[in-house]
Amino acid sequence: MVASGVDASAVADLLKRVDGDGEDWVNVAEEIGDRQDAYAQAELDAGHRASARYFFLSAASFYRVASYEIHDITEEKVRLNQKTTADFAKAAALFDPPLEEVNIPYHGFDMHGWIYLPKDAPEPCPIVLMIGGATGFKEEFHSHAMLMVERGLAVISIDAPGQGITRYLNGGALEVECEKGIGKIVDFIKQDPRFSKIGIYGGSAGGYYVTRTAALDHRIDACAVYAGGYNLIDMITGDERYRYYVHHFAVLLDTEDEAVKGLMSRMTMEGIAEKIECPLIMVHGDRDPLFGIEGQRRLLAEARSEDKRLVEYPSTFHGAPEHASKSFRLLADWMADHLFA
């Protein structure tokens, strides 16, 4: 949470009240978000734009993590996602240059995202397309995006079908052939003369989405993954702690729980991984409980890329969060090296 932009002192308050005092996660996280939103507005009214931006981002993060415990698209889920978007938009206006909001039409709904531009960016500029996972969406990738911007890269961070605002507010469901919706985002980038080479970057389930896209859409110039998977079905057939993902994916796919296993069994890199030709880097925990390291080792072996690399960190947690400061910067440096080459 902290690595993804949530204020550290407020996280301590959340965990104390939930784990120590037994309060409800959703209610406490939303309450903290409201408190941080009010503080941010007061700082903005006082002319303290940097502080206001920080606390608007943190408020958005608390609304986002509050919604994690709600899998169905309820009024509460919708409200929290609306608050996430509203506070992130308040922060977006306070960057220099401001972030650009984008809505890309696809199959009757819009895919919602943000474009980050480096200050005084050259034209055309390389751009990184960032895709979130099954629970952490574009707002969670803000800290990742800023690392790219610091290195002179533009970023489009977006909720693809089945993610975030695109799913919960706009109705866009996840597709088995997820590369099709992401390909529409690539079309959008290609039509903008400000951008040149395209890198793609995804985490967790998003790591699967982006490697599949890199294999099937050769307009992608470089692919970076952290904590990705070879078979998406591993999320619901592996560690018992993650069996709740069955219903979660039913919501993302807009189907019934009973249909999830059949659909997810088709979401695999088997027969596809060997079509990856662009430079590829993956970072992974060696004992990841959600996506086992064996899948990424297999992906590395099967990809046809001449330039390919798997970095393994000692970790028993999904995403190897204890190594996040290093791994996120490693991926940003690698992406800059390859897109500016």
mmCIF file of C-alpha atoms in Angstrom:
data_model
loop_
_atom_site.group_PDB
_atom_site.id
_atom_site.type_symbol
_atom_site.label_atom_id
_atom_site.label_comp_id
_atom_site.label_asym_id
_atom_site.label_seq_id
_atom_site.Cartn_x
_atom_site.Cartn_y
_atom_site.Cartn_z
ATOM 1 C CA MET A 1 0.000 0.000 0.000
ATOM 2 C CA VAL A 2 2.715 2.485 0.942
ATOM 3 C CA ALA A 3 4.695 1.681 -2.234
ATOM 4 C CA SER A 4 1.561 2.519 -4.223
ATOM 5 C CA GLY A 5 1.056 5.978 -2.749
ATOM 6 C CA VAL A 6 -0.926 5.545 0.475
ATOM 7 C CA ASP A 7 0.207 7.847 3.318
ATOM 8 C CA ALA A 8 2.267 5.676 5.702
ATOM 9 C CA SER A 9 1.028 7.199 8.975
ATOM 10 C CA ALA A 10 -2.582 6.783 7.884
ATOM 11 C CA VAL A 11 -1.917 3.132 6.968
ATOM 12 C CA ALA A 12 -0.761 2.571 10.541
ATOM 13 C CA ASP A 13 -4.044 4.078 11.770
ATOM 14 C CA LEU A 14 -6.043 1.823 9.415
ATOM 15 C CA LEU A 15 -4.275 -1.352 10.490
ATOM 16 C CA LYS A 16 -4.530 -0.506 14.193
ATOM 17 C CA ARG A 17 -8.256 0.114 13.989
ATOM 18 C CA VAL A 18 -9.017 -2.917 11.832
ATOM 19 C CA ASP A 19 -6.566 -5.535 13.143
ATOM 20 C CA GLY A 20 -6.294 -4.240 16.686
ATOM 21 C CA ASP A 21 -9.741 -2.827 17.413
ATOM 22 C CA GLY A 22 -11.850 -4.979 15.086
ATOM 23 C CA GLU A 23 -13.412 -2.131 13.114
ATOM 24 C CA ASP A 24 -14.709 -2.627 9.565
ATOM 25 C CA TRP A 25 -12.054 -2.252 6.818
ATOM 26 C CA VAL A 26 -14.334 -0.509 4.329
ATOM 27 C CA ASN A 27 -15.747 2.009 6.809
ATOM 28 C CA VAL A 28 -12.372 2.888 8.331
ATOM 29 C CA ALA A 29 -10.592 3.238 4.982
ATOM 30 C CA GLU A 30 -13.357 5.472 3.614
ATOM 31 C CA GLU A 31 -13.360 7.578 6.771
ATOM 32 C CA ILE A 32 -9.596 8.103 6.515
ATOM 33 C CA GLY A 33 -10.011 8.967 2.837
ATOM 34 C CA ASP A 34 -12.634 11.577 3.696
ATOM 35 C CA ARG A 35 -10.355 13.060 6.342
ATOM 36 C CA GLN A 36 -7.436 13.263 3.916
ATOM 37 C CA ASP A 37 -9.641 14.757 1.201
ATOM 38 C CA ALA A 38 -10.736 17.518 3.585
ATOM 39 C CA TYR A 39 -7.132 18.192 4.614
ATOM 40 C CA ALA A 40 -6.057 18.324 0.964
ATOM 41 C CA GLN A 41 -8.772 20.844 0.146
ATOM 42 C CA ALA A 42 -7.734 23.035 3.060
ATOM 43 C CA GLU A 43 -4.118 22.933 1.872
ATOM 44 C CA LEU A 44 -5.228 23.842 -1.660
ATOM 45 C CA ASP A 45 -7.277 26.765 -0.340
ATOM 46 C CA ALA A 46 -4.147 27.935 1.493
ATOM 47 C CA GLY A 47 -2.162 27.846 -1.749
ATOM 48 C CA HIS A 48 -0.104 24.773 -0.801
ATOM 49 C CA ARG A 49 -0.425 22.902 -4.076
ATOM 50 C CA ALA A 50 2.229 20.246 -3.442
ATOM 51 C CA SER A 51 0.715 19.254 -0.103
ATOM 52 C CA ALA A 52 -2.778 19.289 -1.577
ATOM 53 C CA ARG A 53 -1.653 17.017 -4.406
ATOM 54 C CA TYR A 54 -0.077 14.545 -1.968
ATOM 55 C CA PHE A 55 -3.174 14.260 0.218
ATOM 56 C CA PHE A 56 -5.618 14.100 -2.703
ATOM 57 C CA LEU A 57 -3.585 11.158 -4.007
ATOM 58 C CA SER A 58 -3.568 9.535 -0.596
ATOM 59 C CA ALA A 59 -7.325 10.043 -0.211
ATOM 60 C CA ALA A 60 -7.873 8.426 -3.602
ATOM 61 C CA SER A 61 -5.716 5.508 -2.490
ATOM 62 C CA PHE A 62 -7.763 4.963 0.662
ATOM 63 C CA TYR A 63 -11.023 4.975 -1.283
ATOM 64 C CA ARG A 64 -9.442 2.469 -3.668
ATOM 65 C CA VAL A 65 -8.283 0.056 -0.969
ATOM 66 C CA ALA A 66 -11.612 0.421 0.844
ATOM 67 C CA SER A 67 -13.349 -1.049 -2.199
ATOM 68 C CA TYR A 68 -11.101 -4.136 -2.221
ATOM 69 C CA GLU A 69 -13.388 -5.840 0.294
ATOM 70 C CA ILE A 70 -16.467 -5.365 -1.916
ATOM 71 C CA HIS A 71 -16.532 -7.705 -4.904
ATOM 72 C CA ASP A 72 -20.007 -7.075 -6.332
ATOM 73 C CA ILE A 73 -20.901 -3.842 -8.085
ATOM 74 C CA THR A 74 -22.987 -2.399 -5.262
ATOM 75 C CA GLU A 75 -23.920 1.212 -4.554
ATOM 76 C CA GLU A 76 -21.085 1.276 -2.009
ATOM 77 C CA LYS A 77 -18.583 -0.052 -4.577
ATOM 78 C CA VAL A 78 -19.718 2.550 -7.114
ATOM 79 C CA ARG A 79 -19.507 5.376 -4.560
ATOM 80 C CA LEU A 80 -15.957 4.438 -3.557
ATOM 81 C CA ASN A 81 -14.840 4.258 -7.178
ATOM 82 C CA GLN A 82 -16.417 7.645 -7.865
ATOM 83 C CA LYS A 83 -14.555 9.091 -4.898
ATOM 84 C CA THR A 84 -11.303 7.487 -6.080
ATOM 85 C CA THR A 85 -11.685 9.063 -9.499
ATOM 86 C CA ALA A 86 -12.725 12.459 -8.147
ATOM 87 C CA ASP A 87 -9.775 12.806 -5.786
ATOM 88 C CA PHE A 88 -7.285 11.469 -8.292
ATOM 89 C CA ALA A 89 -8.597 14.058 -10.777
ATOM 90 C CA LYS A 90 -8.076 16.813 -8.193
ATOM 91 C CA ALA A 91 -4.469 15.675 -7.802
ATOM 92 C CA ALA A 92 -4.007 15.299 -11.561
ATOM 93 C CA ALA A 93 -4.729 18.998 -12.089
ATOM 94 C CA LEU A 94 -1.898 19.915 -9.707
ATOM 95 C CA PHE A 95 0.947 18.273 -11.620
ATOM 96 C CA ASP A 96 3.234 20.228 -13.950
ATOM 97 C CA PRO A 97 2.200 19.533 -16.623
ATOM 98 C CA PRO A 98 -1.250 18.396 -15.502
ATOM 99 C CA LEU A 99 -2.209 14.804 -16.249
ATOM 100 C CA GLU A 100 -4.533 14.396 -19.232
ATOM 101 C CA GLU A 101 -7.749 12.428 -18.751
ATOM 102 C CA VAL A 102 -8.606 10.047 -21.593
ATOM 103 C CA ASN A 103 -11.680 7.993 -22.455
ATOM 104 C CA ILE A 104 -11.167 5.491 -25.262
ATOM 105 C CA PRO A 105 -14.360 4.004 -26.750
ATOM 106 C CA TYR A 106 -14.548 0.229 -27.151
ATOM 107 C CA HIS A 107 -17.587 -2.014 -27.675
ATOM 108 C CA GLY A 108 -20.067 0.556 -26.374
ATOM 109 C CA PHE A 109 -18.177 1.686 -23.265
ATOM 110 C CA ASP A 110 -15.169 3.896 -22.495
ATOM 111 C CA MET A 111 -11.795 2.774 -21.156
ATOM 112 C CA HIS A 112 -10.764 5.431 -18.641
ATOM 113 C CA GLY A 113 -7.191 6.527 -18.047
ATOM 114 C CA TRP A 114 -4.589 9.240 -17.624
ATOM 115 C CA ILE A 115 -1.669 10.433 -19.740
ATOM 116 C CA TYR A 116 1.471 11.579 -17.929
ATOM 117 C CA LEU A 117 3.924 13.763 -19.841
ATOM 118 C CA PRO A 118 7.449 14.654 -18.718
ATOM 119 C CA LYS A 119 7.990 18.370 -18.420
ATOM 120 C CA ASP A 120 9.456 19.716 -21.672
ATOM 121 C CA ALA A 121 9.022 16.279 -23.248
ATOM 122 C CA PRO A 122 10.538 15.938 -26.725
ATOM 123 C CA GLU A 123 8.200 15.112 -29.583
ATOM 124 C CA PRO A 124 7.800 12.371 -30.416
ATOM 125 C CA CYS A 125 8.354 10.827 -26.988
ATOM 126 C CA PRO A 126 8.407 7.126 -26.051
ATOM 127 C CA ILE A 127 5.384 6.089 -24.009
ATOM 128 C CA VAL A 128 4.655 3.287 -21.541
ATOM 129 C CA LEU A 129 1.199 1.703 -21.513
ATOM 130 C CA MET A 130 0.456 0.595 -17.933
ATOM 131 C CA ILE A 131 -2.137 -2.077 -17.175
ATOM 132 C CA GLY A 132 -3.182 -3.009 -13.640
ATOM 133 C CA GLY A 133 -4.244 -6.387 -12.303
ATOM 134 C CA ALA A 134 -7.344 -8.027 -10.870
ATOM 135 C CA THR A 135 -7.709 -5.672 -7.891
ATOM 136 C CA GLY A 136 -5.080 -2.929 -8.210
ATOM 137 C CA PHE A 137 -5.970 -0.646 -11.094
ATOM 138 C CA LYS A 138 -4.532 2.460 -12.724
ATOM 139 C CA GLU A 139 -4.484 4.637 -9.601
ATOM 140 C CA GLU A 140 -2.361 2.018 -7.843
ATOM 141 C CA PHE A 141 0.189 2.394 -10.618
ATOM 142 C CA HIS A 142 0.713 6.113 -10.005
ATOM 143 C CA SER A 143 4.052 5.640 -8.242
ATOM 144 C CA HIS A 144 5.199 3.347 -11.062
ATOM 145 C CA ALA A 145 4.144 5.962 -13.623
ATOM 146 C CA MET A 146 6.071 8.715 -11.875
ATOM 147 C CA LEU A 147 9.249 6.625 -11.997
ATOM 148 C CA MET A 148 8.850 6.458 -15.772
ATOM 149 C CA VAL A 149 8.190 10.198 -16.029
ATOM 150 C CA GLU A 150 11.332 10.924 -13.977
ATOM 151 C CA ARG A 151 13.269 9.062 -16.684
ATOM 152 C CA GLY A 152 11.768 11.127 -19.504
ATOM 153 C CA LEU A 153 9.083 8.674 -20.609
ATOM 154 C CA ALA A 154 5.418 9.475 -21.183
ATOM 155 C CA VAL A 155 2.850 7.116 -19.640
ATOM 156 C CA ILE A 156 -0.731 6.155 -20.358
ATOM 157 C CA SER A 157 -2.124 4.395 -17.294
ATOM 158 C CA ILE A 158 -5.568 3.025 -18.034
ATOM 159 C CA ASP A 159 -8.301 0.694 -16.864
ATOM 160 C CA ALA A 160 -8.647 -1.923 -19.598
ATOM 161 C CA PRO A 161 -11.862 -3.988 -19.870
ATOM 162 C CA GLY A 162 -12.579 -5.674 -16.538
ATOM 163 C CA GLN A 163 -10.674 -3.083 -14.516
ATOM 164 C CA GLY A 164 -11.453 -0.142 -12.256
ATOM 165 C CA ILE A 165 -13.626 2.636 -13.630
ATOM 166 C CA THR A 166 -13.934 0.884 -16.987
ATOM 167 C CA ARG A 167 -15.646 -2.070 -15.252
ATOM 168 C CA TYR A 168 -17.355 -0.634 -12.187
ATOM 169 C CA LEU A 169 -18.669 2.643 -13.617
ATOM 170 C CA ASN A 170 -18.612 2.134 -17.401
ATOM 171 C CA GLY A 171 -19.684 -1.512 -17.614
ATOM 172 C CA GLY A 172 -16.745 -2.865 -19.630
ATOM 173 C CA ALA A 173 -16.136 -6.517 -18.769
ATOM 174 C CA LEU A 174 -12.908 -8.511 -19.001
ATOM 175 C CA GLU A 175 -12.448 -10.520 -22.205
ATOM 176 C CA VAL A 176 -10.676 -13.852 -22.621
ATOM 177 C CA GLU A 177 -8.933 -12.263 -25.617
ATOM 178 C CA CYS A 178 -7.797 -9.345 -23.487
ATOM 179 C CA GLU A 179 -5.319 -8.200 -26.129
ATOM 180 C CA LYS A 180 -8.194 -6.857 -28.238
ATOM 181 C CA GLY A 181 -9.192 -4.110 -25.811
ATOM 182 C CA ILE A 182 -5.558 -3.282 -25.098
ATOM 183 C CA GLY A 183 -4.948 -3.194 -28.840
ATOM 184 C CA LYS A 184 -7.538 -0.425 -29.103
ATOM 185 C CA ILE A 185 -5.442 1.575 -26.619
ATOM 186 C CA VAL A 186 -2.393 0.971 -28.821
ATOM 187 C CA ASP A 187 -4.432 2.283 -31.774
ATOM 188 C CA PHE A 188 -5.146 5.431 -29.742
ATOM 189 C CA ILE A 189 -1.438 5.921 -28.975
ATOM 190 C CA LYS A 190 -0.421 5.362 -32.582
ATOM 191 C CA GLN A 191 -2.795 8.111 -33.722
ATOM 192 C CA ASP A 192 -1.147 10.682 -31.424
ATOM 193 C CA PRO A 193 1.907 12.298 -33.098
ATOM 194 C CA ARG A 194 3.412 13.138 -29.696
ATOM 195 C CA PHE A 195 4.419 9.511 -29.123
ATOM 196 C CA SER A 196 6.972 7.181 -30.686
ATOM 197 C CA LYS A 197 7.992 3.783 -29.318
ATOM 198 C CA ILE A 198 5.539 1.937 -27.083
ATOM 199 C CA GLY A 199 6.456 -0.053 -23.997
ATOM 200 C CA ILE A 200 3.875 -2.091 -22.102
ATOM 201 C CA TYR A 201 3.979 -2.702 -18.351
ATOM 202 C CA GLY A 202 1.736 -4.810 -16.125
ATOM 203 C CA GLY A 203 1.590 -6.328 -12.680
ATOM 204 C CA SER A 204 0.011 -9.509 -11.324
ATOM 205 C CA ALA A 205 -2.928 -10.463 -13.572
ATOM 206 C CA GLY A 206 -1.933 -7.416 -15.607
ATOM 207 C CA GLY A 207 1.420 -9.102 -16.162
ATOM 208 C CA TYR A 208 -0.458 -11.868 -17.970
ATOM 209 C CA TYR A 209 -2.498 -9.310 -19.938
ATOM 210 C CA VAL A 210 0.586 -7.455 -21.184
ATOM 211 C CA THR A 211 2.652 -10.514 -22.109
ATOM 212 C CA ARG A 212 -0.300 -11.848 -24.077
ATOM 213 C CA THR A 213 -0.622 -8.466 -25.814
ATOM 214 C CA ALA A 214 3.120 -8.287 -26.545
ATOM 215 C CA ALA A 215 2.922 -11.755 -28.126
ATOM 216 C CA LEU A 216 -0.027 -10.926 -30.368
ATOM 217 C CA ASP A 217 0.501 -7.220 -31.144
ATOM 218 C CA HIS A 218 3.930 -6.560 -32.595
ATOM 219 C CA ARG A 219 3.545 -2.814 -32.371
ATOM 220 C CA ILE A 220 4.826 -3.221 -28.794
ATOM 221 C CA ASP A 221 8.534 -2.336 -28.565
ATOM 222 C CA ALA A 222 9.289 -3.570 -25.025
ATOM 223 C CA CYS A 223 7.428 -5.479 -22.300
ATOM 224 C CA ALA A 224 7.960 -5.281 -18.512
ATOM 225 C CA VAL A 225 6.173 -7.469 -15.964
ATOM 226 C CA TYR A 226 6.169 -7.823 -12.210
ATOM 227 C CA ALA A 227 4.533 -10.753 -10.425
ATOM 228 C CA GLY A 228 2.823 -11.925 -13.596
ATOM 229 C CA GLY A 229 1.408 -15.322 -14.461
ATOM 230 C CA TYR A 230 1.606 -17.886 -17.244
ATOM 231 C CA ASN A 231 -1.883 -19.299 -16.591
ATOM 232 C CA LEU A 232 -4.458 -16.892 -15.187
ATOM 233 C CA ILE A 233 -6.391 -19.802 -13.700
ATOM 234 C CA ASP A 234 -3.598 -20.195 -11.137
ATOM 235 C CA MET A 235 -5.291 -17.336 -9.270
ATOM 236 C CA ILE A 236 -8.274 -19.544 -8.400
ATOM 237 C CA THR A 237 -6.715 -23.023 -8.233
ATOM 238 C CA GLY A 238 -3.605 -22.425 -6.158
ATOM 239 C CA ASP A 239 -3.247 -21.195 -2.600
ATOM 240 C CA GLU A 240 -6.468 -21.499 -0.548
ATOM 241 C CA ARG A 241 -6.133 -17.878 0.556
ATOM 242 C CA TYR A 242 -7.015 -16.744 -2.950
ATOM 243 C CA ARG A 243 -10.115 -18.852 -3.674
ATOM 244 C CA TYR A 244 -12.245 -15.735 -3.218
ATOM 245 C CA TYR A 245 -11.008 -14.712 -6.660
ATOM 246 C CA VAL A 246 -13.600 -17.049 -8.230
ATOM 247 C CA HIS A 247 -16.453 -14.658 -7.508
ATOM 248 C CA HIS A 248 -14.225 -11.634 -8.056
ATOM 249 C CA PHE A 249 -13.470 -12.792 -11.599
ATOM 250 C CA ALA A 250 -17.133 -13.621 -12.165
ATOM 251 C CA VAL A 251 -17.788 -9.911 -11.613
ATOM 252 C CA LEU A 252 -14.878 -8.828 -13.832
ATOM 253 C CA LEU A 253 -15.933 -11.217 -16.626
ATOM 254 C CA ASP A 254 -19.646 -10.398 -16.145
ATOM 255 C CA THR A 255 -20.594 -14.053 -15.733
ATOM 256 C CA GLU A 256 -21.670 -16.572 -13.093
ATOM 257 C CA ASP A 257 -19.275 -18.177 -10.616
ATOM 258 C CA GLU A 258 -19.806 -21.569 -12.266
ATOM 259 C CA ALA A 259 -18.520 -20.290 -15.615
ATOM 260 C CA VAL A 260 -15.307 -18.730 -14.306
ATOM 261 C CA LYS A 261 -13.081 -21.812 -14.319
ATOM 262 C CA GLY A 262 -13.911 -22.612 -17.933
ATOM 263 C CA LEU A 263 -13.246 -19.081 -19.111
ATOM 264 C CA MET A 264 -10.036 -18.669 -17.130
ATOM 265 C CA SER A 265 -8.698 -22.020 -18.368
ATOM 266 C CA ARG A 266 -8.539 -20.372 -21.803
ATOM 267 C CA MET A 267 -6.454 -17.489 -20.471
ATOM 268 C CA THR A 268 -3.021 -19.018 -20.833
ATOM 269 C CA MET A 269 0.288 -18.262 -22.537
ATOM 270 C CA GLU A 270 0.527 -21.819 -23.832
ATOM 271 C CA GLY A 271 0.961 -21.673 -27.593
ATOM 272 C CA ILE A 272 1.307 -17.880 -27.385
ATOM 273 C CA ALA A 273 4.491 -17.219 -25.389
ATOM 274 C CA GLU A 274 6.697 -18.224 -28.317
ATOM 275 C CA LYS A 275 5.248 -15.300 -30.294
ATOM 276 C CA ILE A 276 6.877 -12.726 -28.000
ATOM 277 C CA GLU A 277 9.699 -11.112 -29.965
ATOM 278 C CA CYS A 278 10.196 -7.711 -28.296
ATOM 279 C CA PRO A 279 12.604 -7.184 -25.376
ATOM 280 C CA LEU A 280 11.109 -8.686 -22.213
ATOM 281 C CA ILE A 281 11.860 -8.309 -18.505
ATOM 282 C CA MET A 282 10.032 -9.947 -15.585
ATOM 283 C CA VAL A 283 10.519 -9.576 -11.839
ATOM 284 C CA HIS A 284 9.055 -12.158 -9.467
ATOM 285 C CA GLY A 285 9.210 -13.495 -5.923
ATOM 286 C CA ASP A 286 10.744 -16.964 -5.840
ATOM 287 C CA ARG A 287 7.952 -18.312 -3.602
ATOM 288 C CA ASP A 288 5.029 -16.232 -4.852
ATOM 289 C CA PRO A 289 1.857 -17.884 -3.495
ATOM 290 C CA LEU A 290 -0.442 -16.619 -6.253
ATOM 291 C CA PHE A 291 1.577 -17.082 -9.439
ATOM 292 C CA GLY A 292 4.353 -19.612 -8.922
ATOM 293 C CA ILE A 293 7.817 -18.758 -10.212
ATOM 294 C CA GLU A 294 7.692 -21.808 -12.493
ATOM 295 C CA GLY A 295 5.276 -20.008 -14.806
ATOM 296 C CA GLN A 296 7.616 -17.084 -15.369
ATOM 297 C CA ARG A 297 10.555 -19.415 -15.881
ATOM 298 C CA ARG A 298 8.534 -21.216 -18.529
ATOM 299 C CA LEU A 299 7.576 -17.917 -20.152
ATOM 300 C CA LEU A 300 11.234 -16.893 -20.233
ATOM 301 C CA ALA A 301 12.196 -20.169 -21.909
ATOM 302 C CA GLU A 302 9.439 -20.004 -24.520
ATOM 303 C CA ALA A 303 9.623 -16.319 -25.519
ATOM 304 C CA ARG A 304 11.501 -15.789 -28.786
ATOM 305 C CA SER A 305 12.925 -12.455 -27.651
ATOM 306 C CA GLU A 306 16.684 -12.206 -28.040
ATOM 307 C CA ASP A 307 16.722 -9.733 -25.157
ATOM 308 C CA LYS A 308 14.882 -11.374 -22.255
ATOM 309 C CA ARG A 309 15.444 -11.496 -18.513
ATOM 310 C CA LEU A 310 13.832 -12.843 -15.340
ATOM 311 C CA VAL A 311 14.866 -11.284 -12.020
ATOM 312 C CA GLU A 312 13.959 -13.426 -9.001
ATOM 313 C CA TYR A 313 13.698 -11.972 -5.503
ATOM 314 C CA PRO A 314 13.576 -14.035 -2.286
ATOM 315 C CA SER A 315 9.996 -13.568 -1.101
ATOM 316 C CA THR A 316 6.952 -15.517 0.035
ATOM 317 C CA PHE A 317 4.565 -12.644 -0.771
ATOM 318 C CA HIS A 318 2.788 -11.912 -4.032
ATOM 319 C CA GLY A 319 4.666 -9.157 -5.821
ATOM 320 C CA ALA A 320 7.691 -9.390 -3.495
ATOM 321 C CA PRO A 321 6.682 -6.080 -1.810
ATOM 322 C CA GLU A 322 9.732 -6.034 0.449
ATOM 323 C CA HIS A 323 11.802 -5.482 -2.711
ATOM 324 C CA ALA A 324 9.431 -2.981 -4.349
ATOM 325 C CA SER A 325 11.736 0.048 -4.106
ATOM 326 C CA LYS A 326 14.407 -1.807 -6.069
ATOM 327 C CA SER A 327 12.203 -3.768 -8.461
ATOM 328 C CA PHE A 328 10.052 -0.820 -9.543
ATOM 329 C CA ARG A 329 13.157 1.253 -10.315
ATOM 330 C CA LEU A 330 14.807 -1.649 -12.076
ATOM 331 C CA LEU A 331 11.808 -1.898 -14.401
ATOM 332 C CA ALA A 332 11.723 1.868 -14.987
ATOM 333 C CA ASP A 333 15.441 1.989 -15.810
ATOM 334 C CA TRP A 334 15.122 -1.028 -18.106
ATOM 335 C CA MET A 335 12.172 0.516 -19.929
ATOM 336 C CA ALA A 336 13.970 3.838 -20.417
ATOM 337 C CA ASP A 337 17.118 2.066 -21.656
ATOM 338 C CA HIS A 338 15.108 0.145 -24.257
ATOM 339 C CA LEU A 339 12.682 2.814 -25.445
ATOM 340 C CA PHE A 340 15.359 5.473 -25.800
ATOM 341 C CA ALA A 341 17.768 3.082 -27.565
#
